Amino acid sequence: MTPRLVADTGTTNDDPLARRFAFALSMAREAGRLAMRYFRSRDLSISQKGLRDLVTAADHAVDALIRTKIAENFPEDGILTEETAGAISGTTWVIDPIDGTGNFARGIACFAISIAVCVDGVTQIGVVFDPAADEMFAARRGRGAFCNGTPLGVSKTTQLAEATVDAGYSRKAPLPDYVALLARLLDAGCDFVQFGSAARGLAHVAAGRVDGFIEAHLFAWDVLAGLLLVQEASGFSTDFLLTGNWESGQPVLACTPGLSAALTEIA
């Protein structure tokens, strides 16, 4: 029997969010299959949006697939993705078709499809699917976070000297600031990694595999789904405000609550 991906969330007939949640899970898996076909064939047609900011044919194909399916099933909803500008409405889908394109383009199997659904500026649904590992991370606000049917919980770590943090780097932030951040982490005895996918890194925090995630500049499509996973796994995160310009970048910190004070000071 196929395991439930999440706890019972109500019938899809009488709950608009339940319908969208079921659709997001199905869509993430379909998008993952498409992404993996490109990943395995290495037919990527890589181009650059900016300095070291890669985009592949797979990004565009997965983006088009998701946008088309959402428009067909929920025509009243807004859609905002990394690859194409979108319209914002009361209910808006915020999507990164392939988060971790740099890894994807180099044949490194650390990337994810990230799908969030926001209602009046609050994230209600978060789905992060890693097709290479066949891991479906999913959360609904107030209903918990799960990976392939198993409930998620952040780590119990309380000391930086025992912690591992995903310290993401953005070229939109000054390099000296990033180097200084790494120095502060190391001085505190903290190990760091860099997965190259914010969605995947946040999912790792929610699963208790790493203790925190820090990056100085990320966009809504990078993090909204992953931040909900962390929150629903009883983790701490800074607010990623959706007021004003939805496409503006912001710093992100998410971690186990026992490290929130120390990492907030370090970040």
mmCIF file of C-alpha atoms in Angstrom:
data_model
loop_
_atom_site.group_PDB
_atom_site.id
_atom_site.type_symbol
_atom_site.label_atom_id
_atom_site.label_comp_id
_atom_site.label_asym_id
_atom_site.label_seq_id
_atom_site.Cartn_x
_atom_site.Cartn_y
_atom_site.Cartn_z
ATOM 1 C CA MET A 1 0.000 0.000 0.000
ATOM 2 C CA THR A 2 1.319 3.441 -0.897
ATOM 3 C CA PRO A 3 2.052 5.438 2.293
ATOM 4 C CA ARG A 4 0.191 8.645 2.934
ATOM 5 C CA LEU A 5 2.310 11.666 2.156
ATOM 6 C CA VAL A 6 0.716 13.722 4.907
ATOM 7 C CA ALA A 7 -1.770 13.422 7.698
ATOM 8 C CA ASP A 8 -5.470 13.521 6.841
ATOM 9 C CA THR A 9 -6.287 16.960 5.471
ATOM 10 C CA GLY A 10 -10.000 16.767 4.710
ATOM 11 C CA THR A 11 -11.791 15.832 1.532
ATOM 12 C CA THR A 12 -10.840 17.574 -1.655
ATOM 13 C CA ASN A 13 -14.491 18.194 -2.534
ATOM 14 C CA ASP A 14 -15.243 20.674 0.244
ATOM 15 C CA ASP A 15 -11.797 22.137 0.925
ATOM 16 C CA PRO A 16 -10.219 24.373 -1.744
ATOM 17 C CA LEU A 17 -6.801 24.049 -0.100
ATOM 18 C CA ALA A 18 -7.077 20.263 0.018
ATOM 19 C CA ARG A 19 -7.731 20.233 -3.728
ATOM 20 C CA ARG A 20 -4.710 22.419 -4.333
ATOM 21 C CA PHE A 21 -2.599 20.342 -1.988
ATOM 22 C CA ALA A 22 -3.439 17.096 -3.777
ATOM 23 C CA PHE A 23 -2.760 18.803 -7.098
ATOM 24 C CA ALA A 24 0.592 20.173 -5.875
ATOM 25 C CA LEU A 25 1.749 16.695 -4.858
ATOM 26 C CA SER A 26 0.722 15.196 -8.189
ATOM 27 C CA MET A 27 2.183 18.107 -10.150
ATOM 28 C CA ALA A 28 5.498 17.963 -8.289
ATOM 29 C CA ARG A 29 5.887 14.302 -9.155
ATOM 30 C CA GLU A 30 5.003 14.868 -12.823
ATOM 31 C CA ALA A 31 7.416 17.802 -12.990
ATOM 32 C CA GLY A 32 10.072 15.659 -11.340
ATOM 33 C CA ARG A 33 9.727 12.978 -13.989
ATOM 34 C CA LEU A 34 10.177 15.588 -16.707
ATOM 35 C CA ALA A 35 13.210 17.096 -14.955
ATOM 36 C CA MET A 36 14.819 13.671 -14.591
ATOM 37 C CA ARG A 37 14.426 12.957 -18.302
ATOM 38 C CA TYR A 38 16.464 16.075 -19.034
ATOM 39 C CA PHE A 39 18.915 15.294 -16.225
ATOM 40 C CA ARG A 40 19.630 11.791 -17.507
ATOM 41 C CA SER A 41 19.827 12.766 -21.179
ATOM 42 C CA ARG A 42 22.081 15.790 -20.466
ATOM 43 C CA ASP A 43 20.227 17.674 -23.235
ATOM 44 C CA LEU A 44 20.213 20.920 -21.280
ATOM 45 C CA SER A 45 20.808 23.902 -23.635
ATOM 46 C CA ILE A 46 22.412 25.883 -20.807
ATOM 47 C CA SER A 47 22.293 29.679 -20.864
ATOM 48 C CA GLN A 48 22.883 32.452 -18.331
ATOM 49 C CA LYS A 49 20.437 34.943 -16.824
ATOM 50 C CA GLY A 50 23.258 36.736 -15.048
ATOM 51 C CA LEU A 51 26.705 36.178 -13.575
ATOM 52 C CA ARG A 52 26.876 32.460 -12.686
ATOM 53 C CA ASP A 53 23.043 32.375 -12.769
ATOM 54 C CA LEU A 54 22.290 29.443 -15.049
ATOM 55 C CA VAL A 55 19.056 28.418 -16.720
ATOM 56 C CA THR A 56 18.513 25.243 -18.729
ATOM 57 C CA ALA A 57 15.984 23.917 -21.195
ATOM 58 C CA ALA A 58 14.702 21.782 -18.337
ATOM 59 C CA ASP A 59 13.919 24.876 -16.235
ATOM 60 C CA HIS A 60 11.817 26.277 -19.063
ATOM 61 C CA ALA A 61 10.102 22.957 -19.824
ATOM 62 C CA VAL A 62 9.199 22.232 -16.200
ATOM 63 C CA ASP A 63 8.079 25.833 -15.703
ATOM 64 C CA ALA A 64 5.795 25.641 -18.748
ATOM 65 C CA LEU A 65 4.341 22.309 -17.632
ATOM 66 C CA ILE A 66 3.482 23.540 -14.145
ATOM 67 C CA ARG A 67 2.083 26.877 -15.288
ATOM 68 C CA THR A 68 -0.106 25.236 -17.930
ATOM 69 C CA LYS A 69 -1.514 22.664 -15.507
ATOM 70 C CA ILE A 70 -2.262 25.280 -12.842
ATOM 71 C CA ALA A 71 -3.983 27.547 -15.362
ATOM 72 C CA GLU A 72 -6.127 24.631 -16.543
ATOM 73 C CA ASN A 73 -7.148 23.505 -13.062
ATOM 74 C CA PHE A 74 -7.198 26.761 -11.084
ATOM 75 C CA PRO A 75 -7.639 29.566 -13.629
ATOM 76 C CA GLU A 76 -8.525 32.097 -10.942
ATOM 77 C CA ASP A 77 -5.206 31.667 -9.104
ATOM 78 C CA GLY A 78 -2.107 33.792 -9.565
ATOM 79 C CA ILE A 79 1.200 32.207 -10.570
ATOM 80 C CA LEU A 80 4.703 33.484 -9.808
ATOM 81 C CA THR A 81 7.721 31.440 -10.913
ATOM 82 C CA GLU A 82 11.451 31.991 -11.138
ATOM 83 C CA GLU A 83 11.514 31.761 -14.918
ATOM 84 C CA THR A 84 8.501 33.908 -15.832
ATOM 85 C CA ALA A 85 6.782 36.910 -14.326
ATOM 86 C CA GLY A 86 3.296 36.214 -13.053
ATOM 87 C CA ALA A 87 0.113 37.738 -11.762
ATOM 88 C CA ILE A 88 -0.587 37.893 -8.026
ATOM 89 C CA SER A 89 -4.061 37.150 -6.678
ATOM 90 C CA GLY A 90 -5.608 36.236 -3.324
ATOM 91 C CA THR A 91 -4.413 32.676 -3.937
ATOM 92 C CA THR A 92 -1.012 32.536 -5.618
ATOM 93 C CA TRP A 93 1.263 29.665 -6.582
ATOM 94 C CA VAL A 94 4.948 30.475 -6.035
ATOM 95 C CA ILE A 95 7.195 28.040 -7.873
ATOM 96 C CA ASP A 96 10.812 27.263 -8.608
ATOM 97 C CA PRO A 97 10.697 24.658 -11.389
ATOM 98 C CA ILE A 98 14.241 23.481 -10.631
ATOM 99 C CA ASP A 99 15.869 24.868 -7.507
ATOM 100 C CA GLY A 100 19.558 24.074 -7.704
ATOM 101 C CA THR A 101 20.025 24.622 -11.431
ATOM 102 C CA GLY A 102 23.792 24.914 -10.992
ATOM 103 C CA ASN A 103 23.917 21.384 -9.585
ATOM 104 C CA PHE A 104 21.456 20.131 -12.199
ATOM 105 C CA ALA A 105 23.489 21.556 -15.073
ATOM 106 C CA ARG A 106 26.650 19.846 -13.826
ATOM 107 C CA GLY A 107 25.077 16.437 -13.322
ATOM 108 C CA ILE A 108 24.934 16.714 -9.525
ATOM 109 C CA ALA A 109 21.751 15.123 -8.192
ATOM 110 C CA CYS A 110 20.953 17.791 -5.604
ATOM 111 C CA PHE A 111 18.009 19.838 -6.861
ATOM 112 C CA ALA A 112 14.287 20.041 -6.248
ATOM 113 C CA ILE A 113 10.937 21.210 -7.530
ATOM 114 C CA SER A 114 9.534 23.779 -5.085
ATOM 115 C CA ILE A 115 5.808 24.590 -5.006
ATOM 116 C CA ALA A 116 4.116 26.897 -2.503
ATOM 117 C CA VAL A 117 0.533 28.128 -2.349
ATOM 118 C CA CYS A 118 -0.063 31.436 -0.598
ATOM 119 C CA VAL A 119 -3.441 32.841 0.417
ATOM 120 C CA ASP A 120 -3.542 36.563 1.175
ATOM 121 C CA GLY A 121 0.225 36.625 1.645
ATOM 122 C CA VAL A 122 0.466 33.608 3.974
ATOM 123 C CA THR A 123 1.973 30.315 2.811
ATOM 124 C CA GLN A 124 -0.597 27.553 3.299
ATOM 125 C CA ILE A 125 0.964 24.733 1.261
ATOM 126 C CA GLY A 126 4.597 23.794 0.756
ATOM 127 C CA VAL A 127 5.858 20.949 -1.425
ATOM 128 C CA VAL A 128 9.523 20.230 -2.150
ATOM 129 C CA PHE A 129 10.173 17.191 -4.337
ATOM 130 C CA ASP A 130 13.632 15.739 -4.867
ATOM 131 C CA PRO A 131 13.117 13.505 -7.913
ATOM 132 C CA ALA A 132 16.623 12.037 -7.844
ATOM 133 C CA ALA A 133 16.127 10.727 -4.293
ATOM 134 C CA ASP A 134 12.364 10.206 -4.737
ATOM 135 C CA GLU A 135 11.682 12.245 -1.594
ATOM 136 C CA MET A 136 8.421 14.185 -1.407
ATOM 137 C CA PHE A 137 8.455 16.774 1.382
ATOM 138 C CA ALA A 138 5.023 18.247 1.998
ATOM 139 C CA ALA A 139 3.268 20.473 4.513
ATOM 140 C CA ARG A 140 -0.015 22.250 5.086
ATOM 141 C CA ARG A 141 -0.146 25.038 7.626
ATOM 142 C CA GLY A 142 -1.255 23.633 10.960
ATOM 143 C CA ARG A 143 -1.160 20.019 9.724
ATOM 144 C CA GLY A 144 2.515 19.102 10.155
ATOM 145 C CA ALA A 145 5.282 18.278 7.695
ATOM 146 C CA PHE A 146 6.018 14.874 6.180
ATOM 147 C CA CYS A 147 8.459 13.136 3.868
ATOM 148 C CA ASN A 148 7.029 10.164 1.990
ATOM 149 C CA GLY A 149 4.498 9.671 4.781
ATOM 150 C CA THR A 150 6.929 9.997 7.689
ATOM 151 C CA PRO A 151 6.425 12.961 10.058
ATOM 152 C CA LEU A 152 9.280 15.445 10.091
ATOM 153 C CA GLY A 153 10.897 17.128 13.056
ATOM 154 C CA VAL A 154 13.880 19.429 13.348
ATOM 155 C CA SER A 155 16.946 18.333 15.292
ATOM 156 C CA LYS A 156 17.301 18.774 19.050
ATOM 157 C CA THR A 157 20.725 20.410 18.784
ATOM 158 C CA THR A 158 21.262 23.317 21.182
ATOM 159 C CA GLN A 159 25.003 23.986 20.886
ATOM 160 C CA LEU A 160 26.707 25.524 17.857
ATOM 161 C CA ALA A 161 29.765 23.397 18.569
ATOM 162 C CA GLU A 162 27.604 20.339 17.800
ATOM 163 C CA ALA A 163 25.746 21.844 14.833
ATOM 164 C CA THR A 164 25.955 21.679 11.058
ATOM 165 C CA VAL A 165 24.491 24.568 9.072
ATOM 166 C CA ASP A 166 23.799 24.903 5.355
ATOM 167 C CA ALA A 167 25.403 28.279 4.623
ATOM 168 C CA GLY A 168 24.177 29.265 1.182
ATOM 169 C CA TYR A 169 25.977 31.848 -0.917
ATOM 170 C CA SER A 170 24.331 34.419 -3.153
ATOM 171 C CA ARG A 171 26.284 36.613 -5.554
ATOM 172 C CA LYS A 172 23.688 39.285 -4.872
ATOM 173 C CA ALA A 173 25.293 39.743 -1.451
ATOM 174 C CA PRO A 174 28.873 40.984 -0.845
ATOM 175 C CA LEU A 175 31.471 38.206 -0.820
ATOM 176 C CA PRO A 176 33.322 39.632 2.233
ATOM 177 C CA ASP A 177 30.088 39.363 4.224
ATOM 178 C CA TYR A 178 29.779 35.681 3.330
ATOM 179 C CA VAL A 179 33.398 34.955 4.222
ATOM 180 C CA ALA A 180 32.871 36.724 7.550
ATOM 181 C CA LEU A 181 29.756 34.612 8.203
ATOM 182 C CA LEU A 182 31.708 31.413 7.623
ATOM 183 C CA ALA A 183 34.443 32.649 9.952
ATOM 184 C CA ARG A 184 31.884 33.325 12.700
ATOM 185 C CA LEU A 185 30.380 29.858 12.280
ATOM 186 C CA LEU A 186 33.788 28.187 12.408
ATOM 187 C CA ASP A 187 34.881 30.280 15.388
ATOM 188 C CA ALA A 188 31.789 29.013 17.218
ATOM 189 C CA GLY A 189 32.775 25.425 16.421
ATOM 190 C CA CYS A 190 29.963 24.961 13.918
ATOM 191 C CA ASP A 191 30.399 22.896 10.762
ATOM 192 C CA PHE A 192 28.896 24.140 7.517
ATOM 193 C CA VAL A 193 27.848 22.657 4.194
ATOM 194 C CA GLN A 194 26.460 24.156 1.008
ATOM 195 C CA PHE A 195 23.916 22.074 -0.887
ATOM 196 C CA GLY A 196 23.378 24.610 -3.670
ATOM 197 C CA SER A 197 19.589 24.348 -3.393
ATOM 198 C CA ALA A 198 17.758 26.428 -0.802
ATOM 199 C CA ALA A 199 14.603 24.318 -1.098
ATOM 200 C CA ARG A 200 16.591 21.144 -0.503
ATOM 201 C CA GLY A 201 18.568 22.723 2.331
ATOM 202 C CA LEU A 202 15.400 23.831 4.115
ATOM 203 C CA ALA A 203 13.920 20.361 3.662
ATOM 204 C CA HIS A 204 17.065 18.952 5.297
ATOM 205 C CA VAL A 205 16.496 21.303 8.255
ATOM 206 C CA ALA A 206 12.873 20.153 8.554
ATOM 207 C CA ALA A 207 14.038 16.530 8.515
ATOM 208 C CA GLY A 208 16.672 17.142 11.209
ATOM 209 C CA ARG A 209 19.521 16.239 8.853
ATOM 210 C CA VAL A 210 21.166 19.626 9.305
ATOM 211 C CA ASP A 211 20.533 22.016 12.153
ATOM 212 C CA GLY A 212 20.110 25.290 10.295
ATOM 213 C CA PHE A 213 20.085 27.168 7.012
ATOM 214 C CA ILE A 214 21.388 30.691 6.357
ATOM 215 C CA GLU A 215 21.554 32.721 3.166
ATOM 216 C CA ALA A 216 21.775 36.482 2.699
ATOM 217 C CA HIS A 217 19.631 36.869 -0.420
ATOM 218 C CA LEU A 218 16.882 34.585 -1.690
ATOM 219 C CA PHE A 219 13.604 35.000 -3.532
ATOM 220 C CA ALA A 220 10.110 33.860 -2.610
ATOM 221 C CA TRP A 221 10.162 30.999 -5.122
ATOM 222 C CA ASP A 222 13.383 29.685 -3.559
ATOM 223 C CA VAL A 223 12.146 29.405 -0.002
ATOM 224 C CA LEU A 224 8.416 29.695 0.698
ATOM 225 C CA ALA A 225 7.726 25.964 0.422
ATOM 226 C CA GLY A 226 10.825 25.041 2.416
ATOM 227 C CA LEU A 227 10.160 27.583 5.151
ATOM 228 C CA LEU A 228 6.696 26.121 5.716
ATOM 229 C CA LEU A 229 8.275 22.676 6.012
ATOM 230 C CA VAL A 230 10.597 23.962 8.749
ATOM 231 C CA GLN A 231 7.790 25.763 10.582
ATOM 232 C CA GLU A 232 5.526 22.708 10.479
ATOM 233 C CA ALA A 233 8.423 20.532 11.691
ATOM 234 C CA SER A 234 8.537 22.705 14.854
ATOM 235 C CA GLY A 235 11.483 24.746 13.644
ATOM 236 C CA PHE A 236 12.316 28.450 13.810
ATOM 237 C CA SER A 237 12.486 30.769 10.818
ATOM 238 C CA THR A 238 12.700 34.471 10.204
ATOM 239 C CA ASP A 239 9.725 36.084 8.487
ATOM 240 C CA PHE A 240 9.859 36.207 4.716
ATOM 241 C CA LEU A 241 7.433 39.037 4.128
ATOM 242 C CA LEU A 242 5.240 38.948 1.066
ATOM 243 C CA THR A 243 4.026 42.514 1.323
ATOM 244 C CA GLY A 244 5.121 44.941 -1.366
ATOM 245 C CA ASN A 245 7.272 43.482 -4.126
ATOM 246 C CA TRP A 246 6.911 39.699 -4.185
ATOM 247 C CA GLU A 247 9.987 39.451 -6.389
ATOM 248 C CA SER A 248 12.408 41.210 -4.037
ATOM 249 C CA GLY A 249 15.145 39.157 -2.396
ATOM 250 C CA GLN A 250 15.541 38.837 1.361
ATOM 251 C CA PRO A 251 17.822 37.135 3.899
ATOM 252 C CA VAL A 252 16.692 33.778 5.272
ATOM 253 C CA LEU A 253 17.445 31.969 8.512
ATOM 254 C CA ALA A 254 15.803 28.698 9.537
ATOM 255 C CA CYS A 255 16.938 26.308 12.248
ATOM 256 C CA THR A 256 16.082 24.167 15.207
ATOM 257 C CA PRO A 257 14.705 26.405 18.010
ATOM 258 C CA GLY A 258 17.622 25.591 20.292
ATOM 259 C CA LEU A 259 19.984 27.453 17.950
ATOM 260 C CA SER A 260 17.746 30.374 17.003
ATOM 261 C CA ALA A 261 19.311 32.939 19.344
ATOM 262 C CA ALA A 262 22.902 31.991 18.537
ATOM 263 C CA LEU A 263 22.377 31.816 14.764
ATOM 264 C CA THR A 264 20.393 35.055 14.711
ATOM 265 C CA GLU A 265 23.364 36.770 16.359
ATOM 266 C CA ILE A 266 25.859 35.165 13.971
ATOM 267 C CA ALA A 267 23.816 35.829 10.831
#
